[in-house]
Amino acid sequence: MSSSFFDDVNHYFDAARRYTDVPQGILEQIRACNAVYRMRFPVRQDDGSVVVVRGYRAEHSHHRLPTKGGIRYALDVSQNEVMALAALMTYKCAVVDVPFGGAKGGVCVDPRTESPSFLERVTRRYTSELIRKRFIGPDVDVPAPDVGTGEREMGWIADTYKAQGPDTLNWLACVTGKALAMHGVGGRREATGLGAVLALDLFLSEREDVKPLGLGTGIAGKRIIVSGLGKVGLHAALAAIERDAIVVGVSVSDGALYDEGGLDVESVLRHRTETGSLRGIAGAQFFADPDTILERPCDILIPAALEHQITSENASRLKTKLIVEAANGPITPEADSILRNAGVTIVPDIYANAGGVVVSYFEWIKNLSHISFERMTRRYQQIANNRLLDVITRLTGKPLPPEDAAVLSRAPNEIDFVRTALENTMAISYEKVREPWKRRSLPDLRTSAYLMSIESIANSYALDGIFP
Ligand code: NAD
């Protein structure tokens, strides 16, 4: 009998707590889910009838404010699931040093079958509920996209908050993951998938860690399977291909593809949009059961769909040595232990998929400061670059070739700032996660990431004067 998702997160927490001397009471406070708002509300369907919709928002930790976490739309959303996902957000934010507590929301609707107008009414009504109970606000709790939601839903949330919320000046900062036209930030869309590949790259850069897996350093040439080609999985696959990896397998909810020679992920998705299925891609094997892809041979497996994809049922059949958890909670504790005993290394979710919340943090700052990251610096940087070009030309007596001059004179835009700041954050955090793993001989990167997270959160309680 498998445990609940929230139990799983607590299992990983408990595995790490034995390595710390943080007082028990503080550990219990960090582990507890502080608040859950369960709601039911009526929504009119397109035919005029009314249905009752179930929704949740869990705020796991208020050690830093606002709390932060996505909103999931799926029929099987439950209180336990949002509590687990909110807890993961708490630990994740601490791992990447983003000053938020953890939260998560969920609404029991199927975005694949409901009409946009119904989904808009659901989203606006859900937001009204959050406003009513103060479970949303730039300084309180800031949602973002998750499974089944995206820029469109975040736009409806922001607009509803503007109309009804108490904070008229900073309303845009009440939600992140908005479209650029809605004052989102460049680079948010790909941030989680890109962050997972940056995490992979960092792991693969340490010869000492890579060698026992029988792999060489660097992403180039590695055979990768991405399970779940949604917002996160797609951008993970594209970022891996951009770094010369070979994506040999992909899956979506209704099927999977495998091709030893590598898949063109963008044309695979185009094919699915046009035909409604992954079936029929020349040269690739099609599997109607998406879980089959998890058991195909590869160097690196990136689960990017849902929790509990890898369980004690299928763990021993996996044919990979390295797993990067782009999804939240894709591996159950039983499977985690089977994989560890089989010599598989796991780059854990609370570090590997933190790119989304890192860039959400940048979006929140942009919205609070009411200015884009490039506005005050871009022109100045361009002038400085051109001056440098003039000096080079004067000193060498000849102009640089036009391609080199173009590279040098190009001024950074918002997306450049966001990407480099994300890279920097992932690199600094990786050092902090890896260091205790090596120095204290902890069993794995997950335990190390939880330990680092627990100690960082405990430290913020200490700074607040709650314990010495
Ligand atoms: P999404 O709804 O955009 O995509 C989910 C994808 O998974 C879809 O393509 C769906 O077809 C596929 N899928 C569903 N069941 C599957 C199965 N059994 N096998 C293979 N594919 C399956 O969701 P998303 O935002 O990409 O989120 C994916 C995961 O990443 C979730 O665990 C989420 O909590 C986590 N995550 C998301 C973000 C974010 O910024 N969106 C940030 C951090 C973590």
Coordinates of C-alpha atoms and ligand atoms in Angstrom, one line a residue:
M1 CA 0.0 0.0 0.0
S2 CA 1.6 3.3 -1.0
S3 CA 1.7 6.3 1.3
S4 CA 0.2 9.7 0.5
F5 CA 2.1 12.3 -1.4
F6 CA 2.4 14.5 1.7
D7 CA 3.7 11.5 3.6
D8 CA 6.3 11.0 0.9
V9 CA 7.6 14.6 1.3
N10 CA 7.7 14.2 5.0
H11 CA 9.6 10.9 4.6
Y12 CA 12.3 12.8 2.7
F13 CA 12.2 15.5 5.4
D14 CA 12.6 13.0 8.1
A15 CA 15.5 11.3 6.4
A16 CA 17.4 14.6 6.4
R17 CA 16.4 15.8 9.9
R18 CA 18.6 13.2 11.6
Y19 CA 21.7 15.0 10.3
T20 CA 20.8 18.4 11.9
D21 CA 20.8 19.7 15.5
V22 CA 18.0 22.2 14.8
P23 CA 15.6 22.0 17.9
Q24 CA 12.8 19.4 17.5
G25 CA 10.0 22.1 18.0
I26 CA 11.4 24.1 15.1
L27 CA 11.7 21.0 12.9
E28 CA 8.0 20.2 13.7
Q29 CA 7.0 23.8 12.8
I30 CA 9.0 23.6 9.5
R31 CA 7.4 20.3 8.6
A32 CA 3.8 21.2 9.4
C33 CA 1.4 22.6 6.8
N34 CA 0.3 25.9 8.4
A35 CA -3.1 26.6 6.6
V36 CA -5.4 25.0 4.1
Y37 CA -8.4 26.8 2.6
R38 CA -10.9 24.2 1.2
M39 CA -13.7 25.7 -0.8
R40 CA -16.7 24.8 -2.9
F41 CA -18.3 27.3 -5.2
P42 CA -21.0 27.3 -7.9
V43 CA -20.1 28.0 -11.5
R44 CA -22.5 28.4 -14.4
Q45 CA -21.8 26.0 -17.3
D46 CA -22.1 27.0 -20.9
D47 CA -25.6 25.4 -21.2
G48 CA -26.8 27.5 -18.3
S49 CA -26.8 24.8 -15.6
V50 CA -24.8 25.2 -12.4
V51 CA -22.1 22.9 -11.1
V52 CA -20.3 22.9 -7.7
V53 CA -16.5 23.1 -8.1
R54 CA -14.0 22.0 -5.4
G55 CA -10.8 24.0 -4.9
Y56 CA -7.9 24.3 -2.4
R57 CA -5.1 26.6 -1.5
A58 CA -2.5 25.3 1.0
E59 CA 0.0 27.6 2.6
H60 CA 2.7 25.3 4.0
S61 CA 5.1 27.8 5.6
H62 CA 4.9 31.5 6.5
H63 CA 8.6 31.8 7.6
R64 CA 9.0 34.1 4.7
L65 CA 6.2 36.1 3.0
P66 CA 4.6 36.1 0.6
T67 CA 4.0 32.4 0.2
K68 CA 4.4 31.2 -3.4
G69 CA 3.3 28.2 -5.5
G70 CA 1.4 27.2 -8.6
I71 CA -2.3 26.4 -9.2
R72 CA -3.1 23.0 -10.7
Y73 CA -6.3 22.2 -12.7
A74 CA -7.0 18.5 -12.7
L75 CA -9.9 16.2 -11.8
D76 CA -7.9 14.3 -9.2
V77 CA -6.6 17.4 -7.3
S78 CA -6.9 16.7 -3.5
Q79 CA -6.1 18.4 -0.2
N80 CA -3.2 16.0 0.4
E81 CA -1.7 16.7 -3.0
V82 CA -1.8 20.5 -2.6
M83 CA -0.3 20.1 0.9
A84 CA 2.6 18.0 -0.5
L85 CA 3.2 20.4 -3.4
A86 CA 3.1 23.4 -1.0
A87 CA 5.7 21.7 1.3
L88 CA 7.9 21.1 -1.7
M89 CA 7.6 24.8 -2.6
T90 CA 8.8 25.7 0.9
Y91 CA 11.9 23.5 0.7
K92 CA 12.6 24.5 -2.9
C93 CA 12.5 28.2 -2.2
A94 CA 15.0 27.7 0.6
V95 CA 17.3 25.7 -1.6
V96 CA 17.5 28.4 -4.2
D97 CA 17.5 31.2 -1.7
V98 CA 14.2 32.8 -2.9
P99 CA 12.6 34.6 0.1
F100 CA 9.1 33.0 -0.1
G101 CA 7.2 30.5 2.0
G102 CA 5.6 27.6 0.2
A103 CA 2.1 27.3 -1.1
K104 CA 0.0 25.5 -3.7
G105 CA -3.5 25.6 -5.1
G106 CA -5.7 23.2 -6.9
V107 CA -9.1 23.2 -8.6
C108 CA -11.0 20.0 -9.6
V109 CA -11.6 20.8 -13.3
D110 CA -10.4 19.1 -16.5
P111 CA -8.9 21.9 -18.6
R112 CA -8.7 19.5 -21.6
T113 CA -12.4 19.1 -21.9
E114 CA -13.9 22.3 -20.5
S115 CA -14.5 25.4 -22.6
P116 CA -12.4 28.5 -22.2
S117 CA -15.4 30.5 -21.0
F118 CA -16.2 27.9 -18.3
L119 CA -12.5 27.9 -17.2
E120 CA -12.5 31.7 -17.1
R121 CA -15.6 31.7 -14.8
V122 CA -14.0 29.0 -12.6
T123 CA -10.7 30.9 -12.4
R124 CA -12.3 34.3 -11.6
R125 CA -14.5 32.7 -8.9
Y126 CA -11.6 30.8 -7.4
T127 CA -9.6 34.0 -7.3
S128 CA -12.6 35.8 -5.6
E129 CA -12.6 33.1 -2.9
L130 CA -8.8 33.6 -2.4
I131 CA -9.3 37.3 -2.1
R132 CA -12.2 36.9 0.4
K133 CA -10.0 34.8 2.8
R134 CA -6.8 36.7 2.1
F135 CA -5.1 33.7 0.5
I136 CA -3.8 35.9 -2.4
G137 CA -2.0 39.2 -2.6
P138 CA 1.5 40.5 -3.5
D139 CA 2.6 40.4 0.2
V140 CA 0.5 37.4 1.2
D141 CA 0.4 34.6 -1.3
V142 CA 1.3 34.7 -4.9
P143 CA 0.1 31.9 -7.3
A144 CA 1.8 30.8 -10.5
P145 CA 1.1 28.2 -13.2
D146 CA 1.3 24.4 -12.6
V147 CA -0.3 21.4 -14.4
G148 CA -3.3 22.5 -16.5
T149 CA -2.8 26.2 -16.1
G150 CA -0.7 28.8 -17.9
E151 CA -0.4 32.5 -18.9
R152 CA -4.1 32.7 -19.7
E153 CA -5.3 31.7 -16.3
M154 CA -2.7 33.9 -14.6
G155 CA -4.0 36.8 -16.6
W156 CA -7.6 36.2 -15.4
I157 CA -6.3 35.9 -11.8
A158 CA -4.5 39.3 -12.1
D159 CA -7.5 41.0 -13.7
T160 CA -9.9 39.7 -11.0
Y161 CA -7.5 40.8 -8.3
K162 CA -7.3 44.2 -9.8
A163 CA -11.0 44.5 -9.8
Q164 CA -11.6 43.2 -6.3
G165 CA -8.4 43.1 -4.4
P166 CA -7.3 45.5 -1.8
D167 CA -3.9 46.4 -3.3
T168 CA -4.5 48.7 -6.2
L169 CA -0.9 49.8 -6.7
N170 CA 0.8 46.4 -6.7
W171 CA -2.0 44.3 -8.1
L172 CA 0.2 42.9 -10.9
A173 CA 2.5 41.3 -8.3
C174 CA -0.4 39.1 -7.0
V175 CA 0.4 36.3 -9.5
T176 CA 3.4 35.3 -11.6
G177 CA 3.7 33.4 -14.9
K178 CA 1.7 36.1 -16.7
A179 CA 2.1 36.7 -20.4
L180 CA 4.6 39.4 -21.4
A181 CA 1.8 41.6 -22.5
M182 CA 0.4 41.3 -18.9
H183 CA 3.7 42.5 -17.4
G184 CA 5.2 39.0 -17.1
V185 CA 8.9 38.6 -17.3
G186 CA 10.9 37.4 -20.4
G187 CA 12.2 33.9 -19.8
R188 CA 9.5 32.7 -17.3
R189 CA 7.8 30.4 -19.8
E190 CA 11.0 28.2 -20.3
A191 CA 12.4 28.8 -16.8
T192 CA 11.5 25.4 -15.1
G193 CA 12.6 23.2 -18.0
L194 CA 15.7 25.3 -18.7
G195 CA 16.5 25.2 -14.9
A196 CA 16.3 21.4 -14.9
V197 CA 18.8 21.2 -17.8
L198 CA 21.1 23.7 -16.0
A199 CA 20.9 21.4 -13.0
L200 CA 21.8 18.4 -15.1
D201 CA 24.7 20.3 -16.7
L202 CA 26.0 21.2 -13.3
F203 CA 25.8 17.6 -12.1
L204 CA 27.5 16.4 -15.3
S205 CA 30.4 18.9 -14.8
E206 CA 31.8 17.0 -11.8
R207 CA 33.9 14.1 -13.1
E208 CA 34.1 12.5 -9.7
D209 CA 30.2 12.2 -9.5
V210 CA 29.7 11.2 -13.1
K211 CA 32.4 8.5 -13.4
P212 CA 30.7 5.9 -11.1
L213 CA 27.6 6.1 -13.4
G214 CA 29.7 5.1 -16.4
L215 CA 29.0 8.5 -18.1
G216 CA 31.3 11.2 -19.4
T217 CA 31.1 14.8 -18.4
G218 CA 28.9 17.3 -20.3
I219 CA 25.4 17.0 -21.8
A220 CA 26.5 16.8 -25.5
G221 CA 25.8 13.4 -27.0
K222 CA 23.9 12.1 -24.0
R223 CA 20.7 10.1 -24.8
I224 CA 17.8 11.6 -22.9
I225 CA 14.2 10.6 -22.3
V226 CA 11.7 13.3 -21.3
S227 CA 8.5 11.9 -19.8
G228 CA 5.7 14.5 -20.0
L229 CA 6.1 17.0 -22.8
G230 CA 4.1 19.8 -21.2
K231 CA 5.3 23.3 -20.3
V232 CA 8.2 22.0 -18.3
G233 CA 9.1 18.9 -20.3
L234 CA 9.0 20.7 -23.7
H235 CA 11.5 23.4 -22.6
A236 CA 13.7 20.8 -20.8
A237 CA 13.9 18.8 -24.1
L238 CA 14.6 22.0 -26.2
A239 CA 17.3 23.2 -23.8
A240 CA 18.9 19.7 -23.8
I241 CA 18.9 19.6 -27.7
E242 CA 20.3 23.1 -27.8
R243 CA 23.3 21.7 -25.8
D244 CA 23.7 18.8 -28.3
A245 CA 22.0 16.1 -26.3
I246 CA 19.9 13.5 -28.2
V247 CA 16.3 13.3 -27.1
V248 CA 15.5 9.6 -27.8
G249 CA 12.1 9.4 -26.0
V250 CA 9.2 11.6 -25.1
S251 CA 5.7 11.0 -23.8
V252 CA 2.4 12.8 -23.2
S253 CA -0.7 11.6 -21.3
D254 CA -1.9 9.4 -24.3
G255 CA 1.3 8.0 -25.7
A256 CA 5.0 7.9 -26.1
L257 CA 7.7 7.8 -28.8
Y258 CA 11.1 6.3 -28.8
D259 CA 13.8 6.7 -31.5
E260 CA 17.4 5.7 -30.9
G261 CA 18.5 8.2 -33.5
G262 CA 16.9 11.2 -31.8
L263 CA 13.5 13.0 -32.1
D264 CA 12.8 16.4 -33.5
V265 CA 10.7 17.5 -30.5
E266 CA 9.2 20.6 -32.1
S267 CA 7.9 18.7 -35.1
V268 CA 6.7 15.9 -32.8
L269 CA 4.5 18.4 -31.0
R270 CA 3.4 20.0 -34.3
H271 CA 2.4 16.5 -35.5
R272 CA 0.4 15.9 -32.2
T273 CA -1.4 19.2 -32.6
E274 CA -2.3 18.5 -36.2
T275 CA -3.3 14.8 -35.8
G276 CA -4.3 14.7 -32.1
S277 CA -1.7 11.9 -31.4
L278 CA 2.0 11.0 -31.3
R279 CA 1.2 8.0 -33.6
G280 CA 2.7 8.0 -37.1
I281 CA 6.1 9.7 -36.7
A282 CA 8.4 8.0 -39.3
G283 CA 11.2 6.0 -37.8
A284 CA 10.0 6.3 -34.2
Q285 CA 8.4 3.5 -32.1
F286 CA 5.0 4.5 -30.7
F287 CA 3.6 3.2 -27.4
A288 CA 0.0 3.8 -26.4
D289 CA 0.9 3.5 -22.7
P290 CA 3.0 6.6 -21.9
D291 CA 4.6 4.9 -18.9
T292 CA 6.4 2.4 -21.2
I293 CA 8.9 5.2 -22.1
L294 CA 10.2 5.2 -18.5
E295 CA 11.6 1.7 -19.0
R296 CA 13.4 2.4 -22.3
P297 CA 17.3 2.6 -22.3
C298 CA 18.8 6.1 -22.0
D299 CA 21.6 7.9 -20.2
I300 CA 19.4 10.4 -18.5
L301 CA 15.7 10.2 -17.6
I302 CA 13.8 13.5 -17.0
P303 CA 10.3 12.8 -15.5
A304 CA 8.4 16.0 -16.2
A305 CA 4.7 14.9 -15.9
L306 CA 3.2 14.2 -12.5
E307 CA 4.0 12.8 -9.1
H308 CA 4.4 9.0 -8.5
Q309 CA 5.5 8.2 -12.1
I310 CA 8.2 5.9 -10.7
T311 CA 7.1 3.5 -8.0
S312 CA 8.2 0.2 -6.5
E313 CA 6.3 -1.4 -9.4
N314 CA 8.5 -0.1 -12.2
A315 CA 11.7 1.2 -10.5
S316 CA 13.7 -1.9 -11.0
R317 CA 12.9 -2.0 -14.7
L318 CA 14.4 1.5 -15.4
K319 CA 17.4 1.5 -17.7
T320 CA 19.1 4.7 -16.8
K321 CA 21.8 5.8 -14.4
L322 CA 20.8 9.4 -13.8
I323 CA 17.3 10.9 -13.2
V324 CA 16.6 14.7 -13.1
E325 CA 13.3 15.3 -11.4
A326 CA 11.7 18.1 -13.4
A327 CA 8.3 17.1 -12.1
N328 CA 7.3 17.4 -8.4
G329 CA 7.6 14.1 -6.5
P330 CA 7.9 11.8 -9.5
I331 CA 9.6 9.1 -7.5
T332 CA 8.0 7.5 -4.4
P333 CA 10.3 6.8 -1.4
E334 CA 10.2 3.0 -2.1
A335 CA 11.3 3.6 -5.6
D336 CA 13.9 6.0 -4.5
S337 CA 15.5 3.4 -2.3
I338 CA 15.3 0.7 -5.1
L339 CA 17.0 3.1 -7.5
R340 CA 19.7 4.2 -5.0
N341 CA 20.5 0.6 -4.3
A342 CA 20.8 0.0 -8.0
G343 CA 23.4 2.8 -8.2
V344 CA 21.1 5.4 -9.9
T345 CA 21.7 9.1 -9.0
I346 CA 18.8 11.4 -8.6
V347 CA 18.9 15.2 -8.9
P348 CA 16.0 16.0 -6.7
D349 CA 12.9 18.1 -7.5
I350 CA 13.4 20.7 -4.8
Y351 CA 16.6 21.7 -6.6
A352 CA 16.1 20.5 -10.2
N353 CA 12.8 22.2 -10.9
A354 CA 13.3 25.4 -8.9
G355 CA 14.0 27.4 -12.1
G356 CA 10.3 28.4 -12.3
V357 CA 10.1 29.9 -8.9
V358 CA 13.4 31.7 -9.3
V359 CA 12.2 33.5 -12.4
S360 CA 8.8 34.0 -10.7
Y361 CA 10.7 35.8 -8.0
F362 CA 12.2 38.1 -10.7
E363 CA 8.7 38.7 -12.2
W364 CA 7.3 39.6 -8.7
I365 CA 10.2 42.1 -8.2
K366 CA 9.6 43.6 -11.6
N367 CA 5.9 44.0 -10.9
L368 CA 6.6 45.6 -7.5
S369 CA 9.3 47.9 -8.8
H370 CA 7.0 48.9 -11.8
I371 CA 10.0 48.8 -14.2
S372 CA 11.5 46.2 -16.5
F373 CA 15.0 44.9 -15.8
E374 CA 16.5 46.5 -18.9
R375 CA 14.9 49.9 -18.9
M376 CA 17.5 51.8 -16.8
T377 CA 20.6 50.0 -18.2
R378 CA 20.1 48.9 -21.8
R379 CA 20.9 52.1 -23.6
Y380 CA 23.8 52.9 -21.3
Q381 CA 25.2 49.5 -21.9
Q382 CA 24.9 49.9 -25.6
I383 CA 26.8 53.2 -25.5
A384 CA 29.5 51.7 -23.3
N385 CA 29.9 48.7 -25.7
N386 CA 30.1 51.1 -28.7
R387 CA 32.8 53.1 -26.9
L388 CA 34.8 49.9 -26.3
L389 CA 34.5 49.0 -30.0
D390 CA 35.8 52.5 -31.0
V391 CA 38.8 52.0 -28.6
I392 CA 39.6 48.6 -30.1
T393 CA 39.4 50.1 -33.6
R394 CA 41.6 53.0 -32.7
L395 CA 44.2 50.7 -31.0
T396 CA 44.3 48.1 -33.7
G397 CA 44.0 50.5 -36.6
K398 CA 41.3 48.5 -38.3
P399 CA 37.6 47.8 -37.5
L400 CA 36.5 44.5 -36.1
P401 CA 34.8 42.0 -38.5
P402 CA 31.1 42.9 -38.6
E403 CA 30.0 39.7 -36.9
D404 CA 32.3 40.3 -34.0
A405 CA 31.4 43.9 -33.8
A406 CA 27.7 42.9 -33.7
V407 CA 28.3 40.5 -30.8
L408 CA 30.2 43.1 -28.8
S409 CA 27.9 46.0 -29.4
R410 CA 24.7 44.1 -28.5
A411 CA 23.2 45.3 -25.3
P412 CA 21.5 42.9 -22.9
N413 CA 17.7 42.8 -22.8
E414 CA 15.4 41.5 -20.1
I415 CA 15.7 37.9 -21.1
D416 CA 19.5 38.0 -21.0
F417 CA 19.3 39.4 -17.4
V418 CA 16.8 36.7 -16.4
R419 CA 18.7 33.8 -18.0
T420 CA 22.1 34.8 -16.5
A421 CA 20.5 35.4 -13.1
L422 CA 18.8 32.0 -13.3
E423 CA 22.1 30.3 -14.3
N424 CA 23.9 32.1 -11.5
T425 CA 21.3 31.0 -8.9
M426 CA 21.3 27.3 -10.1
A427 CA 25.1 27.2 -9.9
I428 CA 25.4 28.8 -6.5
S429 CA 22.6 26.5 -5.1
Y430 CA 24.2 23.4 -6.7
E431 CA 27.4 24.1 -4.8
K432 CA 25.4 24.4 -1.6
V433 CA 23.5 21.2 -2.2
R434 CA 26.5 19.2 -3.4
E435 CA 28.9 20.3 -0.6
P436 CA 27.2 18.6 2.4
W437 CA 26.5 15.5 0.2
K438 CA 30.3 15.1 -0.3
R439 CA 31.7 16.5 2.9
R440 CA 29.3 14.7 5.3
S441 CA 29.0 11.6 3.2
L442 CA 25.2 11.9 3.1
P443 CA 23.4 9.1 1.3
D444 CA 22.3 11.2 -1.7
L445 CA 21.7 14.6 -3.2
R446 CA 18.0 14.6 -2.0
T447 CA 19.0 14.2 1.7
S448 CA 21.6 16.9 1.2
A449 CA 19.1 19.3 -0.5
Y450 CA 16.5 18.8 2.3
L451 CA 19.2 19.3 5.0
M452 CA 20.4 22.5 3.5
S453 CA 16.8 23.7 3.1
I454 CA 15.8 22.8 6.7
E455 CA 18.9 24.6 8.1
S456 CA 18.2 27.7 6.0
I457 CA 14.5 27.8 7.1
A458 CA 15.6 27.2 10.8
N459 CA 18.0 30.0 10.4
S460 CA 15.3 32.4 9.3
Y461 CA 13.3 31.5 12.5
A462 CA 16.5 32.2 14.5
L463 CA 16.8 35.6 12.8
D464 CA 13.2 36.2 13.8
G465 CA 14.2 35.6 17.4
I466 CA 12.1 32.4 17.8
F467 CA 15.0 30.3 18.9
P468 CA 18.6 31.2 19.8
Ligands
NAD1 P1 1.6 20.7 -18.0 O1 0.1 20.6 -17.7 O2 2.0 21.9 -18.9 O3 2.2 19.4 -18.6 C1 2.0 18.1 -18.1 C2 2.3 17.2 -19.2 O4 2.3 15.8 -18.7 C3 1.3 17.2 -20.3 O5 1.9 17.2 -21.6 C4 0.6 15.8 -20.2 O6 0.1 15.3 -21.5 C5 1.7 15.0 -19.6 N1 1.3 13.8 -18.9 C6 0.2 13.6 -18.1 N2 0.2 12.3 -17.6 C7 1.3 11.7 -18.2 C8 1.8 10.4 -18.1 N3 1.3 9.4 -17.4 N4 2.9 10.1 -18.9 C9 3.5 11.1 -19.6 N5 3.0 12.3 -19.7 C10 1.9 12.6 -19.0 O7 2.3 20.8 -16.6 P2 3.7 21.4 -16.3 O8 3.5 22.8 -15.8 O9 4.7 21.1 -17.3 O10 4.1 20.6 -14.9 C11 4.7 19.3 -15.0 C12 5.3 18.9 -13.7 O11 6.3 19.9 -13.3 C13 4.4 18.9 -12.5 O12 4.8 17.9 -11.6 C14 4.5 20.3 -11.9 O13 4.1 20.3 -10.5 C15 6.0 20.5 -12.1 N6 6.5 21.9 -12.0 C16 5.9 22.8 -12.8 C17 6.4 24.1 -12.8 C18 5.9 25.2 -13.8 O14 6.5 26.2 -13.8 N7 4.9 24.9 -14.6 C19 7.4 24.5 -11.9 C20 7.9 23.5 -11.1 C21 7.5 22.2 -11.1

